[in-house]
CSV table of C-alpha atoms in Angstrom, one decimal:
chain,number,residue,atom,x,y,z
A,7,TRP,CA,-18.6,35.8,-3.8
A,8,SER,CA,-21.4,33.3,-3.5
A,9,GLY,CA,-22.2,32.6,0.1
A,10,SER,CA,-20.1,35.5,1.5
A,11,GLY,CA,-22.6,38.3,0.9
A,12,GLY,CA,-19.7,40.4,-0.4
A,13,SER,CA,-20.2,40.4,-4.2
A,14,SER,CA,-22.7,41.1,-6.9
A,15,PHE,CA,-22.3,37.8,-8.6
A,16,ASP,CA,-21.7,34.1,-7.9
A,17,LEU,CA,-18.7,32.1,-8.9
A,18,ILE,CA,-19.6,29.4,-11.4
A,19,GLY,CA,-17.9,27.6,-14.3
A,20,ALA,CA,-15.2,25.1,-14.1
A,21,GLY,CA,-16.4,23.2,-11.2
A,22,GLU,CA,-19.7,21.7,-9.9
A,23,GLY,CA,-20.7,24.9,-8.1
A,24,PRO,CA,-19.7,27.6,-5.7
A,25,GLU,CA,-18.2,25.8,-2.8
A,26,LEU,CA,-15.8,27.5,-0.5
A,27,ASP,CA,-13.7,24.4,0.2
A,28,ARG,CA,-12.3,24.0,-3.3
A,29,GLN,CA,-9.9,25.9,-5.5
A,30,PHE,CA,-11.4,28.3,-8.0
A,31,VAL,CA,-10.0,28.9,-11.4
A,32,ALA,CA,-9.7,32.5,-12.7
A,33,THR,CA,-8.5,33.3,-16.3
A,34,ILE,CA,-6.7,36.7,-16.5
A,35,LEU,CA,-7.0,37.9,-20.1
A,36,GLY,CA,-4.7,40.7,-21.4
A,37,GLU,CA,-1.3,41.5,-22.8
A,38,HIS,CA,0.3,43.4,-19.9
A,39,THR,CA,2.1,41.0,-17.6
A,40,PRO,CA,2.9,43.3,-14.5
A,41,PHE,CA,-0.7,44.5,-14.5
A,42,ALA,CA,-2.0,40.9,-14.6
A,43,HIS,CA,0.2,39.8,-11.8
A,44,ASP,CA,-0.8,42.8,-9.6
A,45,ILE,CA,-4.4,41.9,-10.2
A,46,ALA,CA,-3.8,38.3,-9.3
A,47,GLN,CA,-2.0,39.2,-6.1
A,48,SER,CA,-4.7,41.6,-5.0
A,49,LEU,CA,-7.5,39.2,-5.9
A,50,GLN,CA,-5.9,36.3,-4.0
A,51,ALA,CA,-5.4,38.5,-0.9
A,52,ALA,CA,-9.0,39.5,-0.9
A,53,ALA,CA,-10.2,35.9,-1.6
A,54,GLU,CA,-8.2,34.4,1.3
A,55,SER,CA,-10.1,36.7,3.7
A,56,ILE,CA,-13.2,34.7,2.9
A,57,GLY,CA,-11.5,31.3,2.7
A,58,VAL,CA,-11.3,31.1,-1.1
A,59,GLN,CA,-8.2,29.9,-3.0
A,60,PHE,CA,-7.6,30.7,-6.7
A,61,LYS,CA,-5.7,29.0,-9.4
A,62,PHE,CA,-4.8,31.7,-11.9
A,63,ILE,CA,-4.5,31.0,-15.6
A,64,PHE,CA,-2.6,33.8,-17.4
A,65,ALA,CA,-3.8,34.1,-21.0
A,66,GLY,CA,-2.0,36.5,-23.4
A,67,GLN,CA,0.5,38.2,-21.1
A,68,TYR,CA,3.5,38.8,-23.3
A,69,TYR,CA,4.4,42.5,-22.6
A,70,LEU,CA,7.2,42.8,-20.0
A,71,CYS,CA,6.8,39.1,-19.3
A,72,GLN,CA,10.5,38.6,-18.3
A,73,GLY,CA,10.9,37.6,-14.6
A,74,TYR,CA,7.3,36.7,-13.9
A,75,SER,CA,6.0,33.2,-13.0
A,76,SER,CA,3.6,33.2,-16.0
A,77,GLY,CA,6.8,33.4,-18.2
A,78,CYS,CA,7.3,34.3,-21.8
A,79,GLY,CA,6.6,30.9,-23.4
A,80,ALA,CA,4.3,30.8,-26.3
A,81,ASP,CA,0.6,30.2,-26.0
A,82,SER,CA,-2.3,30.7,-28.4
A,83,VAL,CA,-3.6,33.8,-26.8
A,84,LYS,CA,-0.2,35.5,-26.6
A,85,ALA,CA,0.1,34.8,-30.4
A,86,TRP,CA,-3.3,36.3,-31.1
A,87,LEU,CA,-2.7,39.4,-29.1
A,88,GLN,CA,0.7,39.9,-30.5
A,89,ALA,CA,-0.7,39.6,-34.0
A,90,TRP,CA,-3.4,42.1,-33.1
A,91,MET,CA,-0.9,44.6,-31.8
A,92,GLY,CA,1.3,44.1,-34.9
A,93,ARG,CA,-1.5,45.2,-37.1
A,94,TRP,CA,-1.3,48.6,-35.4
A,95,GLU,CA,2.3,49.4,-36.5
A,96,GLY,CA,1.0,51.5,-39.4
A,97,ILE,CA,-1.8,53.2,-37.7
A,98,ASP,CA,-2.4,57.0,-38.2
A,99,SER,CA,-3.3,59.6,-35.6
A,100,PHE,CA,-7.1,59.1,-36.3
A,101,GLY,CA,-7.0,55.4,-35.5
A,102,GLN,CA,-7.4,54.3,-39.1
A,103,TRP,CA,-5.8,50.9,-40.1
A,104,GLU,CA,-3.0,51.2,-42.6
A,105,HIS,CA,-0.3,49.1,-44.2
A,106,SER,CA,-1.9,45.8,-43.2
A,107,LYS,CA,-2.1,43.1,-45.8
A,108,THR,CA,-4.2,40.9,-43.6
A,109,LEU,CA,-7.1,43.4,-43.5
A,110,GLU,CA,-9.4,44.2,-46.4
A,111,VAL,CA,-9.1,47.7,-47.7
A,112,GLY,CA,-6.9,48.6,-44.7
A,113,ILE,CA,-9.6,48.3,-42.1
A,114,ALA,CA,-10.4,45.8,-39.4
A,115,GLY,CA,-12.8,42.9,-40.1
A,116,SER,CA,-16.1,42.7,-38.4
A,117,SER,CA,-16.0,42.7,-34.6
A,118,SER,CA,-17.7,39.3,-34.6
A,119,ARG,CA,-15.1,37.8,-36.9
A,120,GLU,CA,-12.2,39.1,-34.9
A,121,ALA,CA,-13.9,38.0,-31.7
A,122,ASP,CA,-14.2,34.5,-33.0
A,123,GLY,CA,-10.5,34.5,-33.6
A,124,LEU,CA,-9.8,35.4,-30.0
A,125,ALA,CA,-12.3,32.8,-28.8
A,126,GLU,CA,-10.6,30.1,-30.8
A,127,ALA,CA,-7.2,31.2,-29.4
A,128,LEU,CA,-8.5,30.9,-25.9
A,129,SER,CA,-9.9,27.5,-26.5
A,130,LEU,CA,-6.5,26.4,-27.8
A,131,HIS,CA,-4.7,27.6,-24.6
A,132,GLY,CA,-2.6,24.9,-22.9
A,133,ASP,CA,-4.7,24.9,-19.8
A,134,ARG,CA,-8.1,23.2,-20.5
A,135,PHE,CA,-9.9,25.5,-18.1
A,136,ALA,CA,-8.7,28.7,-19.8
A,137,ALA,CA,-12.0,29.1,-21.8
A,138,ASN,CA,-14.2,27.7,-19.0
A,139,PRO,CA,-13.0,29.1,-15.6
A,140,ASP,CA,-15.0,30.1,-12.6
A,141,LEU,CA,-14.1,33.7,-13.2
A,142,PHE,CA,-12.7,35.8,-16.0
A,143,VAL,CA,-10.5,38.8,-15.0
A,144,CYS,CA,-10.3,41.3,-17.8
A,145,GLY,CA,-7.3,43.5,-17.2
A,146,ASP,CA,-6.0,46.7,-18.7
A,147,SER,CA,-7.7,47.2,-22.1
A,148,ALA,CA,-11.5,47.3,-22.5
A,149,LEU,CA,-11.4,45.7,-26.0
A,150,PHE,CA,-10.6,42.1,-25.5
A,151,CYS,CA,-13.2,41.0,-23.0
A,152,TRP,CA,-15.8,43.0,-25.0
A,153,LEU,CA,-15.0,41.0,-28.1
A,154,LEU,CA,-15.1,37.7,-26.2
A,155,ARG,CA,-18.3,38.4,-24.1
A,156,ARG,CA,-20.3,40.6,-26.5
A,157,ARG,CA,-19.3,39.7,-30.0
A,158,ALA,CA,-18.1,36.2,-30.3
A,159,THR,CA,-20.4,33.6,-31.8
A,160,HIS,CA,-20.3,31.6,-28.6
A,161,ARG,CA,-20.6,34.7,-26.4
A,162,ALA,CA,-23.5,33.1,-24.5
A,163,HIS,CA,-20.9,30.7,-23.1
A,164,PHE,CA,-18.4,33.3,-22.2
A,165,SER,CA,-20.9,35.8,-20.7
A,166,HIS,CA,-22.3,33.0,-18.5
A,167,VAL,CA,-19.1,32.9,-16.5
A,168,PRO,CA,-18.7,35.9,-14.1
A,169,ALA,CA,-16.2,38.5,-15.1
A,170,PHE,CA,-14.3,41.2,-13.2
A,171,HIS,CA,-13.2,44.1,-15.4
A,172,ILE,CA,-10.3,46.3,-14.2
A,173,LEU,CA,-9.6,48.9,-16.9
A,174,GLY,CA,-6.2,50.5,-16.9
A,175,MET,CA,-5.8,52.2,-20.2
A,176,VAL,CA,-7.8,54.7,-22.4
A,177,PHE,CA,-11.1,53.2,-23.5
A,178,PHE,CA,-10.3,52.9,-27.2
A,179,GLN,CA,-6.8,51.5,-26.8
A,180,TYR,CA,-6.3,49.0,-29.8
A,181,VAL,CA,-9.9,49.6,-31.0
A,182,PRO,CA,-10.3,50.2,-34.8
A,183,TYR,CA,-11.8,53.5,-35.6
A,184,ALA,CA,-14.6,51.8,-37.5
A,185,TRP,CA,-15.8,50.1,-34.3
A,186,HIS,CA,-15.9,53.1,-32.1
A,187,LYS,CA,-19.6,53.9,-32.3
A,188,GLU,CA,-20.6,50.2,-32.1
A,189,MET,CA,-18.4,49.6,-29.0
A,190,LEU,CA,-19.5,52.8,-27.2
A,191,GLU,CA,-23.2,52.1,-27.7
A,192,ASP,CA,-22.9,48.4,-26.7
A,193,TYR,CA,-20.6,49.1,-23.7
A,194,ARG,CA,-23.2,51.6,-22.4
A,195,GLU,CA,-25.9,49.0,-22.6
A,196,TRP,CA,-23.6,46.5,-21.0
A,197,TRP,CA,-22.7,48.9,-18.2
A,198,LEU,CA,-26.3,49.7,-17.4
A,199,SER,CA,-27.1,46.0,-17.1
A,200,HIS,CA,-24.1,45.1,-14.9
A,201,ASP,CA,-26.0,45.0,-11.6
A,202,THR,CA,-28.2,42.2,-12.9
A,203,GLY,CA,-25.7,40.4,-15.0
A,204,THR,CA,-22.4,38.5,-14.5
A,205,ASP,CA,-20.1,41.5,-15.1
A,206,SER,CA,-18.5,43.7,-12.5
A,207,PHE,CA,-16.6,46.8,-13.5
A,208,ALA,CA,-13.8,48.6,-11.6
């Protein structure tokens, strides 16, 4: 974290700057509720050791949401992620899109177009800082923060905010087959630049 000497990037975004006497805002993006809450708990414990307090915004967590403080109530990101998952119901063993009336010729739209849909959903989240936190926490799947930070029209805004990526599933989970080469090549470039950028991968 900025000022602590213990991190590769500074916290910037929702507030006026990296001050250790205020509460920082972290948006946790992903569908898996237990995973997101485990991340939040671990991150808060680490942050408290250097005098930082976090407010966590849970964006999209609908899977196994019962009994968690983030709840199962609707929000725009949950709706987008649930719609995305629903488009996989007819997928075959090679990752091809099938049986989807919302996708032309049975395949996904361009990654940029789909990314803009996710960005719009985040901007419509009930918390006004969801799309403009001090920190993005990208949990479980690799796909969603890649879309937001590397393919959205306003990716310059999203990539300006530091992000901590904690991947918990296979790399191509929920990734259309037609995007595999594009995502692999871009992720390699992204990974190689992470020491000088705003992304930290775990």
